[in-house]
Short mmCIF file of C-alpha atoms and ligand atoms in Angstrom, two decimals:
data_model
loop_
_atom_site.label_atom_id
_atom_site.label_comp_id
_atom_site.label_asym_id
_atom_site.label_seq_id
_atom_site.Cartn_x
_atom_site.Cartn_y
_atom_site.Cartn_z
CA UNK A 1 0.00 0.00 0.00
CA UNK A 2 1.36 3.25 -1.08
CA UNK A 3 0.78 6.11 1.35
CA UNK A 4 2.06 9.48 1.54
CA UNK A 5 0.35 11.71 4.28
CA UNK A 6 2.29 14.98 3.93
CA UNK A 7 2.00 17.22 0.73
CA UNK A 8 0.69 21.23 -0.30
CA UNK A 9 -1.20 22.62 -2.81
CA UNK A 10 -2.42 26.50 -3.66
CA UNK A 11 -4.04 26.70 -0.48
CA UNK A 12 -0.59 27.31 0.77
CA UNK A 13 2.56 27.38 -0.60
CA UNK A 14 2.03 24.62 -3.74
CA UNK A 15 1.81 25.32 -6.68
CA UNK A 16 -0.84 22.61 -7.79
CA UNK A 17 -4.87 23.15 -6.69
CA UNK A 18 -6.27 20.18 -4.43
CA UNK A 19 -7.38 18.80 -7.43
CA UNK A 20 -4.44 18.59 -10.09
CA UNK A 21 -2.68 17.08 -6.53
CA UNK A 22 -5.31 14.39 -6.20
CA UNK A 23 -5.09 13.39 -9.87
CA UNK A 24 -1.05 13.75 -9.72
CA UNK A 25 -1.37 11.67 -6.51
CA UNK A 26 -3.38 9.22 -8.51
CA UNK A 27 -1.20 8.80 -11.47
CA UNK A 28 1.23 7.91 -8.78
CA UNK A 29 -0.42 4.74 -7.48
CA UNK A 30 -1.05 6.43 -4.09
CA UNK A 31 -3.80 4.49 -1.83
CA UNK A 32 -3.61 6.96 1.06
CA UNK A 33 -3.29 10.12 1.41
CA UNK A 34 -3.46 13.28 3.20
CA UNK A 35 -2.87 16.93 2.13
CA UNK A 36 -1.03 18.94 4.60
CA UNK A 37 -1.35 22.59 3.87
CA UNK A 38 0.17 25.33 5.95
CA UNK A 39 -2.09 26.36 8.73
CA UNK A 40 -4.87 26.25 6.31
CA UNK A 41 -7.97 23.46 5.51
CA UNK A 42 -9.39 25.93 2.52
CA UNK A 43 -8.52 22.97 -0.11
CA UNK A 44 -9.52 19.93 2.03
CA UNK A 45 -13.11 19.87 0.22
CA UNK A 46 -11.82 19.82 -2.75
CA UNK A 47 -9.21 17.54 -2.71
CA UNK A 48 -11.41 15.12 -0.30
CA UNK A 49 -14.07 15.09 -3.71
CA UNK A 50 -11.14 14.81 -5.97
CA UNK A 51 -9.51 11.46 -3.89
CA UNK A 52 -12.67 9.65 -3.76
CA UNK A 53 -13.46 10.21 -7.73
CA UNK A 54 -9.55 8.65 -7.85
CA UNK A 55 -10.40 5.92 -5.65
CA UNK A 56 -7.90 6.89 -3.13
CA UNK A 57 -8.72 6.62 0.73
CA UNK A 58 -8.55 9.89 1.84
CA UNK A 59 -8.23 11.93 5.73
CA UNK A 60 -8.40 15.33 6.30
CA UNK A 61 -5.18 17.13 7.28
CA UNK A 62 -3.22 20.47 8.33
CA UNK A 63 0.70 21.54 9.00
CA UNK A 64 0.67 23.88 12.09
CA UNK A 65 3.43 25.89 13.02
CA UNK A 66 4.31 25.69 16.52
CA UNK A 67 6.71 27.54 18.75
CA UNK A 68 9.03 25.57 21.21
CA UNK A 69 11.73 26.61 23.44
CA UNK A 70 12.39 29.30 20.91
CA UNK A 71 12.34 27.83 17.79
CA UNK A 72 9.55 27.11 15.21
CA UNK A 73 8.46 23.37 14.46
CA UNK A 74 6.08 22.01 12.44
CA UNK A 75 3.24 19.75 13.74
CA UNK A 76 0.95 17.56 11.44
CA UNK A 77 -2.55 16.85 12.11
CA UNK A 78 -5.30 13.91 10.53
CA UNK A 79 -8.34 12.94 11.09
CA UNK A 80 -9.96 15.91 12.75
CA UNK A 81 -13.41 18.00 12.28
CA UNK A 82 -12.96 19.95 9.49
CA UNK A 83 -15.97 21.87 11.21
CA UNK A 84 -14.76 22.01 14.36
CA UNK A 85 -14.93 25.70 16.07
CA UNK A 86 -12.03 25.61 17.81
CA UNK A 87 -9.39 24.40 15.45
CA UNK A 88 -11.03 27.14 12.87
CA UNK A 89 -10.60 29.98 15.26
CA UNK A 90 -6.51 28.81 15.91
CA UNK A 91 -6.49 28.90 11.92
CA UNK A 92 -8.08 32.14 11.48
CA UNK A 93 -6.20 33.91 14.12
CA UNK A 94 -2.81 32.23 12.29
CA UNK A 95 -4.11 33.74 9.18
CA UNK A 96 -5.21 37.22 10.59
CA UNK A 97 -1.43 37.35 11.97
CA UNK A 98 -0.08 36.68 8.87
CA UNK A 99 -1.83 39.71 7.22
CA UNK A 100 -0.62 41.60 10.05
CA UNK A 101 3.08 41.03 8.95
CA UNK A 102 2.65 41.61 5.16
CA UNK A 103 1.58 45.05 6.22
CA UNK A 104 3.60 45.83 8.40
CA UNK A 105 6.11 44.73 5.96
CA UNK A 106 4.43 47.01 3.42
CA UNK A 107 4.24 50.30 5.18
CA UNK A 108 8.03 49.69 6.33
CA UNK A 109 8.79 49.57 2.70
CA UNK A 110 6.90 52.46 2.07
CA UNK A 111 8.55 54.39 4.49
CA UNK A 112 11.85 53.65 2.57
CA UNK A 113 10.54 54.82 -0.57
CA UNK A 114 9.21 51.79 -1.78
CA UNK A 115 5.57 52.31 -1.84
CA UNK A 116 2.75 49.66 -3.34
CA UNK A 117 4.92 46.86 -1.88
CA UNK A 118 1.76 44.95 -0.43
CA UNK A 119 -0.58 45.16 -3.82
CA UNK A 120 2.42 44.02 -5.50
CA UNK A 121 3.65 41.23 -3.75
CA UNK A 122 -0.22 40.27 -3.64
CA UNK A 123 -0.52 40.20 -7.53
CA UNK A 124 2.64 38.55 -7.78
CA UNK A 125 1.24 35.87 -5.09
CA UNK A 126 -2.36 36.00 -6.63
CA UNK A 127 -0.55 35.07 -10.70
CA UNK A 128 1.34 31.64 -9.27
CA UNK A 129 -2.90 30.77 -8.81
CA UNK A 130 -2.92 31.13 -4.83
CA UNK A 131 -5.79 31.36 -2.91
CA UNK A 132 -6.98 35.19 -2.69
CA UNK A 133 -7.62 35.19 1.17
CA UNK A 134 -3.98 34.26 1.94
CA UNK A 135 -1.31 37.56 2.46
CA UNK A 136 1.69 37.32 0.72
CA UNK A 137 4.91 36.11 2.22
CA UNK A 138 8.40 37.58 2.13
CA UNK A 139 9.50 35.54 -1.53
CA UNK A 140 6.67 37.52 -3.09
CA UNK A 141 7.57 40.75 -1.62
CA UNK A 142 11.20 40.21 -2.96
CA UNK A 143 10.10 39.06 -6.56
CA UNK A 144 7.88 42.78 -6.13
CA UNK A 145 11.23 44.77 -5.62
CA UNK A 146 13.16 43.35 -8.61
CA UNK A 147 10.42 44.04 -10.33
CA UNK A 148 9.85 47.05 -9.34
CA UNK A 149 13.33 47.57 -10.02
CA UNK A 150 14.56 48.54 -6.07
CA UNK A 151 17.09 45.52 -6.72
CA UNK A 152 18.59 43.08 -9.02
CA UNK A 153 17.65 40.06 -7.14
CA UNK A 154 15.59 38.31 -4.63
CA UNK A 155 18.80 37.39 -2.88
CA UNK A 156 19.63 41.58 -2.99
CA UNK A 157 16.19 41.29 -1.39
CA UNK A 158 16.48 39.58 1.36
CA UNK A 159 20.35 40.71 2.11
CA UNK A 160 19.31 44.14 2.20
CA UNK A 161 15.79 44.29 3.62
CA UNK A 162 13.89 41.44 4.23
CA UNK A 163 16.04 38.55 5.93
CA UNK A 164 16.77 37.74 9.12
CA UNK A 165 17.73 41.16 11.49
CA UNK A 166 16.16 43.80 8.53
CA UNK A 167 13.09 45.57 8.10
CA UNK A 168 10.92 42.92 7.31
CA UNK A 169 11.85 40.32 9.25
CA UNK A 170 8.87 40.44 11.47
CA UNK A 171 7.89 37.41 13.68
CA UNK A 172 5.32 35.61 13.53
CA UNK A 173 3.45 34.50 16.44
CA UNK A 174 2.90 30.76 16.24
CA UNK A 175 0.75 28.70 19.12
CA UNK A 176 3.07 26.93 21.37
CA UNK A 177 3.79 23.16 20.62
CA UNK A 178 1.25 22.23 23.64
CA UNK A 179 -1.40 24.50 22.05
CA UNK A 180 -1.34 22.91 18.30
CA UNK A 181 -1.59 19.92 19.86
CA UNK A 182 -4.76 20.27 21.72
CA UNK A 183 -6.13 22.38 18.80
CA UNK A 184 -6.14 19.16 16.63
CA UNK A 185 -6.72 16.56 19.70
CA UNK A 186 -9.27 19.35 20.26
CA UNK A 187 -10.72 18.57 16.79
CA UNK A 188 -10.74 14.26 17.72
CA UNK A 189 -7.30 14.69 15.33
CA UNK A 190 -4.44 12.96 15.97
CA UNK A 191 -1.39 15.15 16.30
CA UNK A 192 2.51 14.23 14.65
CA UNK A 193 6.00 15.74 14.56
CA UNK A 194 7.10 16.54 11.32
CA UNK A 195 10.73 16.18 10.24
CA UNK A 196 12.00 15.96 13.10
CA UNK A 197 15.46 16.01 11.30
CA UNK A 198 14.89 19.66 9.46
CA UNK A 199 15.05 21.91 12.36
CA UNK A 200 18.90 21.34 12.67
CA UNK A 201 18.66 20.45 16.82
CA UNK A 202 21.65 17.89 18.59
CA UNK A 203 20.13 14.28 19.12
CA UNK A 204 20.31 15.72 22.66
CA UNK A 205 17.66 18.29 21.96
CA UNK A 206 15.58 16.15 19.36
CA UNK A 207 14.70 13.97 22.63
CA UNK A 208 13.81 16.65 24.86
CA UNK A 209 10.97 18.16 21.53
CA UNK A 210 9.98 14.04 21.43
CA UNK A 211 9.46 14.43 25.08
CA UNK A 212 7.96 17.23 25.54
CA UNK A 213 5.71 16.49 22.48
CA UNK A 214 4.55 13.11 23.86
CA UNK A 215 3.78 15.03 27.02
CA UNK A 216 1.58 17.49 24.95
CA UNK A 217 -0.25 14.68 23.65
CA UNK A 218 1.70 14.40 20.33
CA UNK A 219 0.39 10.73 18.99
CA UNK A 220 3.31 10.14 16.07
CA UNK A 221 6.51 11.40 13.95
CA UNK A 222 7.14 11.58 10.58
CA UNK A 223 9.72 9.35 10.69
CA UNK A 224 10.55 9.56 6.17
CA UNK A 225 10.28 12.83 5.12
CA UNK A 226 11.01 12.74 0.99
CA UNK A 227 14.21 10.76 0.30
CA UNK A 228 16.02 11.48 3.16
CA UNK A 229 18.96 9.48 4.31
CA UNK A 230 18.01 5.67 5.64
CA UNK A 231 20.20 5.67 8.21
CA UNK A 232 18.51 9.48 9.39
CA UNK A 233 15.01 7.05 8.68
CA UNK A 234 16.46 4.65 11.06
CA UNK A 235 17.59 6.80 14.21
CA UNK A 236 13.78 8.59 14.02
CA UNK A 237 12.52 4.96 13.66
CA UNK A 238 14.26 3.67 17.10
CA UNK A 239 13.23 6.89 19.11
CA UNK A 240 9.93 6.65 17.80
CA UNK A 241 9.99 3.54 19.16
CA UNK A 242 11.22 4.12 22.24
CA UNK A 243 8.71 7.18 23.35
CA UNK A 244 5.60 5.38 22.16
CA UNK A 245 4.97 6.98 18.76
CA UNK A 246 3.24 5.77 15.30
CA UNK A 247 6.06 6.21 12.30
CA UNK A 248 4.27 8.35 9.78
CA UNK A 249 5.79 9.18 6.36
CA UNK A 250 4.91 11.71 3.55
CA UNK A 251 6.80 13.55 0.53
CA UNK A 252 6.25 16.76 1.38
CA UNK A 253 5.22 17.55 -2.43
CA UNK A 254 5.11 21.23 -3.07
CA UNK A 255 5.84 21.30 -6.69
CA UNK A 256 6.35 19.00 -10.30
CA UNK A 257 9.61 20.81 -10.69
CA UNK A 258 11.46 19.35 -7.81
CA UNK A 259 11.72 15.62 -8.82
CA UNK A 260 13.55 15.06 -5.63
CA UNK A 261 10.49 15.48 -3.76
CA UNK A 262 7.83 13.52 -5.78
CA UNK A 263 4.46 12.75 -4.60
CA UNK A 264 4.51 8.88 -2.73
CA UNK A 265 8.27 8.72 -3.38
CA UNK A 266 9.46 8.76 0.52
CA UNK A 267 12.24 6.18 1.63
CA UNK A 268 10.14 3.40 3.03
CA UNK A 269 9.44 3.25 6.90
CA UNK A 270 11.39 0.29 8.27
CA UNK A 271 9.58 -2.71 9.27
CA UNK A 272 9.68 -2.49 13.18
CA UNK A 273 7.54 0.69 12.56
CA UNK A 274 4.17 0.69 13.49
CA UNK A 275 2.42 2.85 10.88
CA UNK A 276 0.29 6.10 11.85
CA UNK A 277 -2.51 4.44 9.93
CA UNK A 278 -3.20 1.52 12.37
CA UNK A 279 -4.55 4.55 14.34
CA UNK A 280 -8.47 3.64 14.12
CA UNK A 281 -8.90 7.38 12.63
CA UNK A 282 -7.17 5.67 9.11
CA UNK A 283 -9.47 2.78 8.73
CA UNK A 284 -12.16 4.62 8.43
CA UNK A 285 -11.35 5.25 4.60
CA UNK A 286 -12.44 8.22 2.81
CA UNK A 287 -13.73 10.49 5.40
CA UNK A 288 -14.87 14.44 6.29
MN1 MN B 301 5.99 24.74 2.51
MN1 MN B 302 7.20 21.61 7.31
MN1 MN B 303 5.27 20.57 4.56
#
């Protein structure tokens, strides 16, 4: 059975609607899947429609952005009530934040000379086909200067005013770790680590976020993210093991362009796993 339970589409930063990812994920030979969208469930209708006219057992699912001990993870959720009050308020006030930044972001530009930044980056966000309600993010506010022609290049554009220490890099304010994880258990969704491996922490510090995020409530890791490394498969295997979790695995598809990261092509979990989708939540097939 081919499952891949971690993927994006236009409703965040992919460039393929819920849709075109279903059919994609169906030329694949996926069985299972789930899209994972950035702190947003606009495209699970769609793409929940679009699985079951593939054939393809289907469960609803997010990618929140957490904050722990300083840093910011990424948490995945499944299963949950797409209708579910509380889980849509955490998303909307993710979402109001987020338009909070881009103009703030905007009116510092402005006040540098660069006025119009926000209506540009937003048609540059709103041409790659993204949804309209979501604010644009710092990549479209550099394409918008070159552009506009107040630098040569997005990396001018981040060196000089929007990366990290400059004008626009303006944090976000993420839920803590404990807090996405009761907003999806909240939701009767189950809640797992993503790559554990991307955040760049010691082993040391890896097992004090798997702690703390069993403690939370946290259900799972992803333990194959893409094509990583076997042998990084196999450490996140054994300390799944060893707090309790379900292995989960997913490609992490954003776009056709990056072959590296194709839909259903993850290394395989190893076999002492035991798979996210023995959770009871899985077997109920296509689902809302
Ligand atoms: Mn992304
Ligand atoms: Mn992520
Ligand atoms: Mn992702």
């Amino acid at each position: 059975m081919l499952v891949d339970l971690h993927m994006h589409s236009t409703a965040s930063d992919g460039v393929l609607t819920p849709a075109e990812l279903m059919a994609r994920a169906a030329a694949a030979g996926i069985d299972l899947l789930a899209l994972t969208d950035h702190d947003c469930i606009d495209g699970l209708v769609e793409a929940r429609d679009a699985a079951a006219r593939h054939g393809m057992r289907w469960i609803s699912g997010v990618e929140l952005s957490a904050q722990w001990q300083g840093h910011t993870v990424h948490v995945l959720g499944y299963g949950f009530d797409m209708q579910a009050a509380g889980l849509l308020e955490a998303l909307d006030a993710v979402r109001d934040g987020r338009w909070q930044r881009a103009e703030q972001i905007g009116d510092r530009l402005a006040a540098k000379r660069m006025p119009g930044a926000l209506e540009g980056a937003l048609g540059i966000q709103q041409a790659t086909g993204s949804d309209p309600h979501s604010p644009p993010a710092r990549p479209h506010f550099a394409d918008w200067m070159v552009q506009a022609g107040h630098v040569r290049d997005r990396a001018e554009a981040f060196r000089k005013w929007l990366g990290a220490g400059k004008l626009g890099d303006i944090k976000q304010h993420w839920p803590t770790l404990p807090d996405a994880v009761q907003q999806l258990r909240g939701a009767g969704g189950v809640a797992v680590l993503a790559h554990p491996w991307h955040y760049g922490f010691t082993r040391a510090r890896l097992r004090r976020l798997l702690r703390d995020f069993a403690e939370a409530g946290g259900r799972g890791i992803e333990v194959s993210n893409g094509k990583q490394a076997p042998e990084q498969v196999a450490v996140l295997a054994h300390m799944g093991t060893e707090f309790g979790f379900l292995a989960s695995c997913g490609s992490d598809f954003h776009h056709p362009d990056a072959p590296w990261m194709a839909l259903g092509a993850m290394t395989p979990l190893p076999a002492t796993c035991v798979p996210l989708w023995s959770d009871a939540r899985f077997a109920e097939g296509v689902s809302a």
